[in-house]
Coordinates of C-alpha atoms in Angstrom, one line a residue:
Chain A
X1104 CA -16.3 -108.5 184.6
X1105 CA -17.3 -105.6 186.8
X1106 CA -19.5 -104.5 183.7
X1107 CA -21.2 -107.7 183.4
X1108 CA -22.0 -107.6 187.3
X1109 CA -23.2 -104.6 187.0
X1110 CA -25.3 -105.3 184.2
X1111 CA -26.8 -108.3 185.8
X1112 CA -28.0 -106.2 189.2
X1113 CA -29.2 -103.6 187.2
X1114 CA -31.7 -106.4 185.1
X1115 CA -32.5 -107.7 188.0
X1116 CA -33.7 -104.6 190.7
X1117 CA -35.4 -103.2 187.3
X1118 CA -39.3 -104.1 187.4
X1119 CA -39.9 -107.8 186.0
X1120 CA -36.4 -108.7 186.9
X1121 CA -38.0 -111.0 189.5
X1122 CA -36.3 -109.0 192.4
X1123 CA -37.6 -109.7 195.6
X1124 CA -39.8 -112.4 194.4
X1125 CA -37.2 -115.4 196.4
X1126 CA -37.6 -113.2 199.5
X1127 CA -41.6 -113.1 199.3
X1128 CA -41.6 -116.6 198.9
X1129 CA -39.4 -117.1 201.8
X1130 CA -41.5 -115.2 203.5
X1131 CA -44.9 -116.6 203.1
X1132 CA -42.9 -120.5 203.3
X1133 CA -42.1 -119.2 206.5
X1134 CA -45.5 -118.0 207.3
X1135 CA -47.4 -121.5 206.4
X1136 CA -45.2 -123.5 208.5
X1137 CA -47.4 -122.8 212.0
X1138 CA -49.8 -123.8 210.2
X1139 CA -49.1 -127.0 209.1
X1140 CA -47.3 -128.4 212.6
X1141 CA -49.5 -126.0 214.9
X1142 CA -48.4 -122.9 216.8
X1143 CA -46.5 -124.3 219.6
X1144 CA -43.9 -122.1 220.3
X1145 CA -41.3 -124.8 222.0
X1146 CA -42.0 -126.8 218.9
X1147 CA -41.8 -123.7 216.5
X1148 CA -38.3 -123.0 218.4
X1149 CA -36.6 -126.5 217.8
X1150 CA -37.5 -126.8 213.9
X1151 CA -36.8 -123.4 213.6
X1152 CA -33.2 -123.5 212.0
X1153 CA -34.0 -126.1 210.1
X1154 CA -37.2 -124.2 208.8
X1155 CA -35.4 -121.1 207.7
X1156 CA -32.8 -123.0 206.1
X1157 CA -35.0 -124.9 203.9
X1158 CA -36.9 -121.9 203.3
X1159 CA -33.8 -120.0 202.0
X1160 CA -32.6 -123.2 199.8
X1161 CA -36.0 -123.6 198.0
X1162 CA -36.0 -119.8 197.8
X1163 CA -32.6 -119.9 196.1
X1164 CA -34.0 -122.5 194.5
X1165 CA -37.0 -120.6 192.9
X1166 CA -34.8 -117.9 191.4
X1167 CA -32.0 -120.2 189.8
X1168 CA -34.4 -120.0 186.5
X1169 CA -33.5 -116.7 185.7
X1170 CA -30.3 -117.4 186.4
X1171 CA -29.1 -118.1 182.4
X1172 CA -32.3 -118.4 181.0
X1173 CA -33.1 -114.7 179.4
X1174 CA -29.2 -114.4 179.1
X1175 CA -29.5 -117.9 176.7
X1176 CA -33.0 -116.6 174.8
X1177 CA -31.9 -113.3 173.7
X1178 CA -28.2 -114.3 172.9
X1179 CA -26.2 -112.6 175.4
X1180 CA -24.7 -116.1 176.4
X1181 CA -23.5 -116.6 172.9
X1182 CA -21.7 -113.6 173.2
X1183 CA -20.5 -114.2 176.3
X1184 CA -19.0 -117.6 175.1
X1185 CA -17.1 -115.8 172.4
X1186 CA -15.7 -112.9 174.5
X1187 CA -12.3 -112.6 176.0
X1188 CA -13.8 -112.9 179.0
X1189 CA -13.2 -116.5 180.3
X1190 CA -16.8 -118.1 180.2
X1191 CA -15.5 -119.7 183.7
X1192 CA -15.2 -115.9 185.0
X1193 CA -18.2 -114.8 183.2
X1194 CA -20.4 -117.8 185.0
X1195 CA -18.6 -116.9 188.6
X1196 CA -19.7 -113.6 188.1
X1197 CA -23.4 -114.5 187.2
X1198 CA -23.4 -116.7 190.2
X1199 CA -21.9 -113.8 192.2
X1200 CA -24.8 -111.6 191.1
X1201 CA -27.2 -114.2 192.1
X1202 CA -26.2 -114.1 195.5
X1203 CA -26.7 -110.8 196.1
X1204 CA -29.9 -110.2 194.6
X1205 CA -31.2 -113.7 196.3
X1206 CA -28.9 -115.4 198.7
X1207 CA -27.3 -112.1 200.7
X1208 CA -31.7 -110.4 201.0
X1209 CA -32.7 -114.0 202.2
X1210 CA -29.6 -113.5 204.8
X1211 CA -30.4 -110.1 205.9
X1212 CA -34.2 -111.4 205.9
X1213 CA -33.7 -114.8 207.9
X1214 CA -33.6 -113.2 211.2
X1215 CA -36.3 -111.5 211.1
X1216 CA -38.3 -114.2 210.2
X1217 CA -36.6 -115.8 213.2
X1218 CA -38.9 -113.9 215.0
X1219 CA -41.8 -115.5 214.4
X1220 CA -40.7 -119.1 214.5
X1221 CA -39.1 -118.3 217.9
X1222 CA -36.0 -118.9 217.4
X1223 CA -34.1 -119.1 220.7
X1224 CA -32.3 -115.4 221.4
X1225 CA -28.4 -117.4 220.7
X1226 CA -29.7 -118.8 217.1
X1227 CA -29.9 -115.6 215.6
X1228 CA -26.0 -114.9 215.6
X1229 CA -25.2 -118.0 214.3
X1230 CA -28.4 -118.4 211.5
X1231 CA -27.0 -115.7 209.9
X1232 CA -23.4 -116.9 210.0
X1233 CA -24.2 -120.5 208.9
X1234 CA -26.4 -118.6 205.7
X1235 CA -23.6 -115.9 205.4
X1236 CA -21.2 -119.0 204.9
X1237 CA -23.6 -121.3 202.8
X1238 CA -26.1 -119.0 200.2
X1239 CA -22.6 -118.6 198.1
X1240 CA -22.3 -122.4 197.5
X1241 CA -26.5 -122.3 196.7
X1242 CA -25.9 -119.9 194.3
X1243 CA -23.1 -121.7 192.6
X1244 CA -24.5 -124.9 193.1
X1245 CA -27.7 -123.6 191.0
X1246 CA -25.8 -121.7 188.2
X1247 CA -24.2 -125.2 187.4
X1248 CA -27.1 -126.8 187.5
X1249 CA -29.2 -124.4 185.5
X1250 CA -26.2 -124.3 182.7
X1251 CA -26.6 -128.1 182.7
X1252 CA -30.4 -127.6 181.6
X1253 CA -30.4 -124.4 179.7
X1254 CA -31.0 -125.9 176.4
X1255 CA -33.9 -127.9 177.6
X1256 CA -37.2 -126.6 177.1
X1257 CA -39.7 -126.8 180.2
X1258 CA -36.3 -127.7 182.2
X1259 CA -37.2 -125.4 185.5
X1260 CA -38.5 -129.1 186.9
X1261 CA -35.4 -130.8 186.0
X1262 CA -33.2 -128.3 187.2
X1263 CA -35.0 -128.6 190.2
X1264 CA -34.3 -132.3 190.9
X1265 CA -31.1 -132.3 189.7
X1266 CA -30.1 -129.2 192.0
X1267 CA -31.7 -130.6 195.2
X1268 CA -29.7 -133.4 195.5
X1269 CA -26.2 -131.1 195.2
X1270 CA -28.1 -129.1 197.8
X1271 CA -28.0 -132.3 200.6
X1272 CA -24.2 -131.7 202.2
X1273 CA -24.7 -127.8 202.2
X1274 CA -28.0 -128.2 203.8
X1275 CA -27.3 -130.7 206.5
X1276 CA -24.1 -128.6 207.5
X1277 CA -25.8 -125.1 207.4
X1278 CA -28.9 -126.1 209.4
X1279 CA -26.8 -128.3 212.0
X1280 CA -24.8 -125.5 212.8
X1281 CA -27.4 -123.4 213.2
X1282 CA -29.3 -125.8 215.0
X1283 CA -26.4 -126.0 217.7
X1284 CA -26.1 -122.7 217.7
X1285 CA -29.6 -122.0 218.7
X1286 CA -29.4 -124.7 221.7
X1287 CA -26.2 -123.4 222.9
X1288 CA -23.8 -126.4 221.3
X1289 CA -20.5 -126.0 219.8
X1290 CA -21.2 -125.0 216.2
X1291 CA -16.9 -124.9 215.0
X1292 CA -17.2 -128.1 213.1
X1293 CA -20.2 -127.7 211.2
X1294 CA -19.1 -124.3 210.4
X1295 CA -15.8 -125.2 208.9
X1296 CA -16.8 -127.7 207.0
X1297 CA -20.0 -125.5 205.2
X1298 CA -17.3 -122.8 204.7
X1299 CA -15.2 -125.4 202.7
X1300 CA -18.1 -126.6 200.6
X1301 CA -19.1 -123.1 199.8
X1302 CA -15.3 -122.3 198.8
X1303 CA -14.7 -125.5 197.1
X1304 CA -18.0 -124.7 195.2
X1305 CA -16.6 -121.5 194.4
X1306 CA -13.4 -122.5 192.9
X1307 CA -14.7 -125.6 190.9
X1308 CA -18.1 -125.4 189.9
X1309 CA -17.6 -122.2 187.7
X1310 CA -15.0 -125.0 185.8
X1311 CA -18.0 -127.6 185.9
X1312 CA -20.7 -124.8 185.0
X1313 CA -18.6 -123.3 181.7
X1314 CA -18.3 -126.6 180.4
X1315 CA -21.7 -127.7 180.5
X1316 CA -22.6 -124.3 179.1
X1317 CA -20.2 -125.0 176.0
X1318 CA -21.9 -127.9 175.6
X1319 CA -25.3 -126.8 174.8
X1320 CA -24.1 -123.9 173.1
X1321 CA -21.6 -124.8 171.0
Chain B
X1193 CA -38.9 -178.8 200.5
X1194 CA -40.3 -175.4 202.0
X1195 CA -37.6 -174.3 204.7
X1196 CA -39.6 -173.7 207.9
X1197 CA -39.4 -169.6 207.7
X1198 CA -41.0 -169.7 211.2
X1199 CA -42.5 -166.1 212.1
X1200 CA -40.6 -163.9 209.9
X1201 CA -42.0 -165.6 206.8
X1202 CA -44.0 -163.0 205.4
X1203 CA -41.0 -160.9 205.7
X1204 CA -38.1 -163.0 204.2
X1205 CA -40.7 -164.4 201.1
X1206 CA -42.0 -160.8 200.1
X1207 CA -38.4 -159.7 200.2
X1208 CA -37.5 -162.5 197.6
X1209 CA -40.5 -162.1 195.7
X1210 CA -40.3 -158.3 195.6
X1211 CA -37.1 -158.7 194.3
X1212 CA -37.3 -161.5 191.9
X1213 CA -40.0 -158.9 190.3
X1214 CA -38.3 -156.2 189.9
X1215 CA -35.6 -158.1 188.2
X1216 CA -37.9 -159.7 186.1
X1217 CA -39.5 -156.0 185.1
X1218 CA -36.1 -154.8 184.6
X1219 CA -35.4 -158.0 182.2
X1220 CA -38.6 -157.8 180.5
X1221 CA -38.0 -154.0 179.7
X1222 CA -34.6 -154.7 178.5
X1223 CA -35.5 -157.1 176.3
X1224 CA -38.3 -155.3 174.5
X1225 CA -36.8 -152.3 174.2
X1226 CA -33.9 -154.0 172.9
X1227 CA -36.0 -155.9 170.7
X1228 CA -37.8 -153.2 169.0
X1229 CA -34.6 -151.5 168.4
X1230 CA -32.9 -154.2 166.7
X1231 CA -35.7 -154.7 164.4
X1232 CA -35.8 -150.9 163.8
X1233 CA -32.1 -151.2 162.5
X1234 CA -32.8 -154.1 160.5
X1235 CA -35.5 -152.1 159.3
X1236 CA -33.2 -149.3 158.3
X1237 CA -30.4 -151.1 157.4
X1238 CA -32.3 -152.8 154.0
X1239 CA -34.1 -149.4 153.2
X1240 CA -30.9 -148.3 152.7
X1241 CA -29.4 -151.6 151.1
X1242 CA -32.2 -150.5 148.7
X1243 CA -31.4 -146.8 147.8
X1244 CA -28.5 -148.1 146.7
X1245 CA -24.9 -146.4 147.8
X1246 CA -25.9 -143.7 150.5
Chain C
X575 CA -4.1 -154.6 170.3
X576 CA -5.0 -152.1 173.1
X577 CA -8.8 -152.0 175.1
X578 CA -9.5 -149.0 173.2
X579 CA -9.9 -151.3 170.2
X580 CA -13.4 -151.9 171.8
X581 CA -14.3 -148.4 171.0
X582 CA -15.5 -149.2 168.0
X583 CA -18.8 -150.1 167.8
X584 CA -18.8 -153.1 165.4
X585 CA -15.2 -154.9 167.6
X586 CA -17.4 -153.6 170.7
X587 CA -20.8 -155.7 169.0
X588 CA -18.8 -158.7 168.2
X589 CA -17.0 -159.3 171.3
X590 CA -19.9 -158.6 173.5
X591 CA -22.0 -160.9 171.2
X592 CA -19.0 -163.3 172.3
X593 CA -19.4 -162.6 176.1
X594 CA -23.0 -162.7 176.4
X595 CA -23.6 -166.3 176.5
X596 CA -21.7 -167.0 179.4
X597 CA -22.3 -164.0 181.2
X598 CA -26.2 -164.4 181.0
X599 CA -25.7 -168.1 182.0
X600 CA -23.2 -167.7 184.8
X601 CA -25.5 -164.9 186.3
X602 CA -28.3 -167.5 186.5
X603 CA -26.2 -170.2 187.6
X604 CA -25.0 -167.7 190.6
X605 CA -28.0 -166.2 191.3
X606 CA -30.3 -169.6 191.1
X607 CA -28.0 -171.1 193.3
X608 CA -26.3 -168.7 195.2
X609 CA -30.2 -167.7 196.3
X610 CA -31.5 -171.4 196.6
X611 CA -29.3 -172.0 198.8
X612 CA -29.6 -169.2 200.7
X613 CA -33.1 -169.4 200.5
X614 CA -33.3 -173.2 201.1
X615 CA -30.1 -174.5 202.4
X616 CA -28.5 -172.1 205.5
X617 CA -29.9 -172.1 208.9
X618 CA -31.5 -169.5 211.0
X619 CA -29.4 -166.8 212.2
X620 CA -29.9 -167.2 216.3
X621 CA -30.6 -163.6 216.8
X622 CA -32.2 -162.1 213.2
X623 CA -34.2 -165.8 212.8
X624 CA -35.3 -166.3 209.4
X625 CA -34.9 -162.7 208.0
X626 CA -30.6 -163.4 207.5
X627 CA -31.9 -164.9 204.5
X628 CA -32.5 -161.1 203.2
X629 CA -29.0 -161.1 203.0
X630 CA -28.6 -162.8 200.5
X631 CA -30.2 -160.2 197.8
X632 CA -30.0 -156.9 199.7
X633 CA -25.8 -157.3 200.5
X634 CA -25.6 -157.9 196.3
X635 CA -28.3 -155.3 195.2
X636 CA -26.5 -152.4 197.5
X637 CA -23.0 -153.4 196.0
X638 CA -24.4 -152.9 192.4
X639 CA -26.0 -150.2 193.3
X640 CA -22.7 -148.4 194.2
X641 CA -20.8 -150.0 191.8
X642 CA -23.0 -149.3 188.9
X643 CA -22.3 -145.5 189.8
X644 CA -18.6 -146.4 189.8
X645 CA -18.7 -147.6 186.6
X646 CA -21.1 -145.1 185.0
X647 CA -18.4 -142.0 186.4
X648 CA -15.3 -144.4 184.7
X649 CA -17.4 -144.4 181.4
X650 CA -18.5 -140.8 181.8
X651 CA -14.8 -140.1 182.1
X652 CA -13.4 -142.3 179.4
X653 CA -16.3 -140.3 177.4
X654 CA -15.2 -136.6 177.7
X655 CA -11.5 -137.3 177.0
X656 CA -11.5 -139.7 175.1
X657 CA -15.3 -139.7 173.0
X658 CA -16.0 -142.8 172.3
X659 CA -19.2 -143.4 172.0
X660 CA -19.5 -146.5 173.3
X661 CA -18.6 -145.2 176.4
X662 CA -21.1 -142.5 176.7
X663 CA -24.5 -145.1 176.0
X664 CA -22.3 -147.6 178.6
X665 CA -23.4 -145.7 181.1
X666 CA -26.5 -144.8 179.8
X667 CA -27.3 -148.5 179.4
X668 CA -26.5 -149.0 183.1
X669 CA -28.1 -145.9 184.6
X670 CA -31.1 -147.6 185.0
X671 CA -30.0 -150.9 186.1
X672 CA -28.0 -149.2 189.1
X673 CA -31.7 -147.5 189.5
X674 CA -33.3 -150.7 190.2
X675 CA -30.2 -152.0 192.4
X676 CA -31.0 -149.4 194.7
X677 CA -34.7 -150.1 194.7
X678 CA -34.3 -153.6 195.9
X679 CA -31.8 -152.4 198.2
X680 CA -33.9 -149.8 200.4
X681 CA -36.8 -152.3 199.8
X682 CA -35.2 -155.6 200.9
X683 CA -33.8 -153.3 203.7
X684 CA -36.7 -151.8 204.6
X685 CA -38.4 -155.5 204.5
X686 CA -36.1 -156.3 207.0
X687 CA -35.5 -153.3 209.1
X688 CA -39.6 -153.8 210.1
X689 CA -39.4 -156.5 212.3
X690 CA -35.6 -156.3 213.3
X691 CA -35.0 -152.6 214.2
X692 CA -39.1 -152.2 214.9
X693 CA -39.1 -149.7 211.8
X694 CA -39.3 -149.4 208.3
X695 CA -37.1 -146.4 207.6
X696 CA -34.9 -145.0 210.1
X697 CA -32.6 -141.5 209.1
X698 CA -29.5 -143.7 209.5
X699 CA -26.6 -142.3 207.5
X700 CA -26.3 -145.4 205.5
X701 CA -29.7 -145.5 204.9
X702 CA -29.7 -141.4 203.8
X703 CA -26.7 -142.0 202.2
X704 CA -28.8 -144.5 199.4
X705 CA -31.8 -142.6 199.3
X706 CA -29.7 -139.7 197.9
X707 CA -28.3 -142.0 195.8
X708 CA -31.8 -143.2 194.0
X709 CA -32.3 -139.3 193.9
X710 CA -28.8 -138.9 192.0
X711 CA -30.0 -141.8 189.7
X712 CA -33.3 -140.3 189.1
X713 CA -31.5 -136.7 188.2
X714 CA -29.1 -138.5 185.6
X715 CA -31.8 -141.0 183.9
X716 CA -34.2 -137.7 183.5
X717 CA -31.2 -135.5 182.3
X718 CA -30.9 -138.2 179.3
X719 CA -34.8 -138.4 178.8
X720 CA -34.7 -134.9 178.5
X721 CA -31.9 -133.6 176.0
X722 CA -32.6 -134.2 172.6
X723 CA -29.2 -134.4 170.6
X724 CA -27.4 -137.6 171.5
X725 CA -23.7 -135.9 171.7
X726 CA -24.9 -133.1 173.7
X727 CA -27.0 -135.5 176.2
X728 CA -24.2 -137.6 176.4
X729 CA -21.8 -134.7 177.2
X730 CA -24.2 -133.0 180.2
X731 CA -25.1 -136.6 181.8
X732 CA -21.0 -136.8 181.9
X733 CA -20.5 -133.6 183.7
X734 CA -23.4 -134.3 185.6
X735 CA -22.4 -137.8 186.9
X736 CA -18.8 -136.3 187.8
X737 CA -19.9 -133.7 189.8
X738 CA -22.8 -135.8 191.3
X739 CA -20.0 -138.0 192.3
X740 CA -18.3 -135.8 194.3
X741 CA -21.9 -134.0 195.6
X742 CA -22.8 -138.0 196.7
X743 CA -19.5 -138.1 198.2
X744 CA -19.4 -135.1 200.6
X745 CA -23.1 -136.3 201.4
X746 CA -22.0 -139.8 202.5
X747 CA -19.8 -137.7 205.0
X748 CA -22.4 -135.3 205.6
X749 CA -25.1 -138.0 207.1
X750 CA -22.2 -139.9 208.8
X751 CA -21.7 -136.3 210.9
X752 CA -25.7 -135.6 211.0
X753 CA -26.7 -138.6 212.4
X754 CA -25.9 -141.7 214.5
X755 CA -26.1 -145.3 212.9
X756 CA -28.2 -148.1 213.5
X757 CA -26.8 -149.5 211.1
X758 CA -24.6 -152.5 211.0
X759 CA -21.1 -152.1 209.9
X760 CA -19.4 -153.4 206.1
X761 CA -20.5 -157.5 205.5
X762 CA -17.7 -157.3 203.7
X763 CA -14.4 -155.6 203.9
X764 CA -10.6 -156.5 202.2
X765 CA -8.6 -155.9 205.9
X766 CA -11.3 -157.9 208.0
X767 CA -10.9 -161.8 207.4
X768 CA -15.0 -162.0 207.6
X769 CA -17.3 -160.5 209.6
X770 CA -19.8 -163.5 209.0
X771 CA -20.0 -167.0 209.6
X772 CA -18.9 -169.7 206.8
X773 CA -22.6 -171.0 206.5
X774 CA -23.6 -167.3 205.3
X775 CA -20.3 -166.1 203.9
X776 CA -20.7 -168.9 201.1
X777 CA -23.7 -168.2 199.2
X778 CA -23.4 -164.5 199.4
X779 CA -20.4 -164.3 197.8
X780 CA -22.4 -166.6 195.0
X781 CA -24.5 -164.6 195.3
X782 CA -22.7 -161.1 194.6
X783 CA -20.8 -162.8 192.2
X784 CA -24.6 -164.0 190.0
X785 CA -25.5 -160.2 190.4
X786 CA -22.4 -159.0 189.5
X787 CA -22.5 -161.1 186.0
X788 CA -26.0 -159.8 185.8
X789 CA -25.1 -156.7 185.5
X790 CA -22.4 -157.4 183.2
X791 CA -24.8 -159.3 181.0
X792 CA -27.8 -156.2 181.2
X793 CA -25.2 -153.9 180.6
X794 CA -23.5 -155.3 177.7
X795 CA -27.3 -156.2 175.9
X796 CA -28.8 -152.8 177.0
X797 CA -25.4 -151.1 175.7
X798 CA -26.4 -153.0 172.2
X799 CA -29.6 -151.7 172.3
X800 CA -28.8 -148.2 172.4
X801 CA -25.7 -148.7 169.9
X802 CA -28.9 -150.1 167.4
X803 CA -31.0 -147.3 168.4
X804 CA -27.8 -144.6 167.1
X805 CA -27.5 -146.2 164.1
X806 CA -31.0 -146.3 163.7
X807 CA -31.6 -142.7 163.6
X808 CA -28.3 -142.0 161.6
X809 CA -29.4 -144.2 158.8
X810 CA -33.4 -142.7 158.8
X811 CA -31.1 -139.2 158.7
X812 CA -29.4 -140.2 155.7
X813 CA -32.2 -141.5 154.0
X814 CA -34.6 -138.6 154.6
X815 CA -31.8 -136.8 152.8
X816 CA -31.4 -139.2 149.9
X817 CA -35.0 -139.8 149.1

């Protein structure tokens, strides 16, 4: 397991492995959004949260075609199937290993980015809580849905708009609790419940993600 | 006959129609698609009748 | 005699050739009348005016449009454990029907929302709650379109619809907490006696009832259509080898 995790951040920080390519993006999504509403600061300040969490979920979003589709060109999901490994543990992992080459950058990124869509000084703390809690259940979210189109040629579309929907409760709980956090409201709720989604995510997509994955494979 | 819609009538009658015609695509697709897939089998089904035992 | 015996294609065929009939013609029969009279025979609502006579389609289109999904997760289920194939093109057959349900729902609604809540769309959670649903739709018709072996299509669209269902679920929660509603509560619920008058009450349950049987009917035909289309391509697969 460890191997395979290791394996998987190596491929990805080596050149072409599409590293940093989410956080650019996030970046320059970040970047056009003055310039589509206009560089109000009070407005830039009250659609900020919601801003950088879109900008981190389509991010996410972006990379999730990577996620199994080498793996399932050159074979090394066939042998995965086959190995002792669990394919269950084997997908958690490759999830795992997407969120820290996507989700826990775009984390560490988001508040800087903050910055310039002035995000009230108490949003920051809590921004990078709510992502913190809610880039895991992105990440698993998009490893089931890209084992769902693997097999499909041209699927990066697809995946797209079958992922987005699964996105909806993550996204209205991360960006509502950073949104109260950034005007000073009680952000517990909102909090608890994106921490359950992400953990719930965690425990039963993998299930959800293998079997799909047998599926095309088999 | 005409039920006096009063000044919501544009409303309530594009409602209906809108609806009626999307049932009646939905219908129409159904049946055609149905159609040319029964005929299909038929199709199929004596080509085979003709080669004999498959 | 079990209702598994309906598995098979050919019992599944003959009784649904059986049903048809009466399903098609009860639907009209519902539908014509339920809406006619509706449409012709209730009075004005003393607030809403005319527009109550929406009612009378969007109330039946949004409770298809739910339970079409309801049905297509039971057949999804009955699919993986069981894999009967009838099953699996069940709920293909009805993706699409459930697709236009929730169409005419957002439509009719938005129809009516215009003059009586001064807008066409508001980000109500009933109203979010729908839209994701046409989303969730759109994801599971395009997932069929887009796998080519039948089995494995019919396998992924299962998983898909299960875990959509729960996705759809927490997101019906999710708006409820996001947002406040505008509106209206359940026209229908089994505790509450009736949250409508008599006058309305009666040809909307005709109503539901004619759409419900539509369903039934669409279902059962489209179902047919896809069975056709199997044993279509297995026959041109056996003869390809033959000839």
């Amino acid at each position: 397991m460890i191997a395979l995790l290791i394996r998987d951040l190596r491929l990805a920080f080596r050149a072409g492995g599409g590293f940093g390519l989410g956080l650019a993006f996030f970046l320059i999504l970040v970047v056009l959004v003055p310039f589509s509403v206009g560089p109000q600061s009070a407005l830039l300040s009250s659609i900020a949260p919601g801003v950088l969490w879109l900008g981190a979920l389509l991010a996410c979003l972006l990379s999730l075609d990577r996620l199994l589709a080498l793996d399932f060109e050159d074979g090394t999901l066939d042998v995965l199937a086959s190995a002792p490994l669990p394919l269950e543990a084997a997908l958690a992992v490759k999830g795992f290993a997407h969120w820290i080459t996507t989700g826990l950058p775009l984390v560490i990124a988001a508040p800087f980015l903050g910055v310039l869509l002035n995000l009230p000084p108490e949003g920051f703390g809590w921004l990078v809580i709510s992502l913190m809690l809610g880039t895991p259940a992105l990440s698993m979210i998009g490893c089931f849905g890209a084992a769902l189109t693997v097999g499909i040629k041209r699927g990066g579309l697809l995946m797209s708009l079958l992922v987005l929907p699964l996105y909806v409760p993550t996204l209205i709980f991360g960006a509502e609790a950073a949104r109260r956090g950034a005007i000073g409201m009680d952000v517990e709720t909102p909090l608890f419940l994106l921490a359950g989604i992400s953990l719930g995510s965690l425990a039963l997509l993998p299930f959800a993600a293998a079997a799909a994955l047998r599926m095309t494979i088999r | 006959m005409m039920p006096d819609l009063g000044k919501y009538a544009t409303e309530v009658l594009s409602a209906y129609g809108i609806t009626l015609g999307l049932m009646a695509v939905l219908l129409v697709l159904s049946t055609q698609r149905g159609r040319k897939a029964r005929t299909a089998l038929r199709r199929a089904e004596e080509e085979t009748a003709r080669h004999g035992k498959v | 005699m079990s209702i598994w015996k309906y598995a098979n294609p050919v019992k599944f065929l003959a009784l649904s050739a059986r049903v048809q009939p009466f399903a098609w013609a009860a639907a009209a029969i519902g539908i014509i009348v339920g809406l006619g009279w509706g449409f012709f025979a209730t009075p004005d609502d003393f607030r809403q005016g005319s527009t109550i006579k929406i009612i009378y389609i969007h109330v039946p289109a949004a409770w298809i449009a739910i339970n079409a999904w309801i049905m297509m997760l039971i057949a999804s289920l009955i699919w993986l454990v069981r894999r009967h194939h009838v099953s699996a093109l069940a709920a293909k057959a009805a993706a699409p029907v459930g697709l236009v349900m929730t169409v005419i729902g957002l439509v009719t609604g938005a129809v009516w929302g215009q003059p009586m809540w001064g807008t066409w769309w508001a980000w109500d959670p009933r109203l979010t709650s729908f839209l994701i649903l046409f989303l969730f739709y759109l994801g599971y018709i395009a997932l069929w379109e887009a796998v080519e072996d039948p089995d494995t299509a019919a396998d992924l669209t299962s998983v898909l619809c299960l875990v959509g269902s729960v996705f759809a679920l927490m997101s019906r929660y999710a708006v409820l907490f996001w947002s406040q509603g505008l509106h209206q509560g359940a026209t229908l619920s089994l505790d509450k006696e009736e949250n409508i008058s008599d006058v309305f009450w009666q040809p909307l349950v005709l109503s539901i009832a004619g759409f419900t049987l539509l369903f039934l009917a669409l279902v059962l035909y489209r179902t047919g259509t896809e069975i056709a289309l199997r044993r279509t391509r297995a026959l041109n697969v056996r003869l390809d080898k033959t000839t």
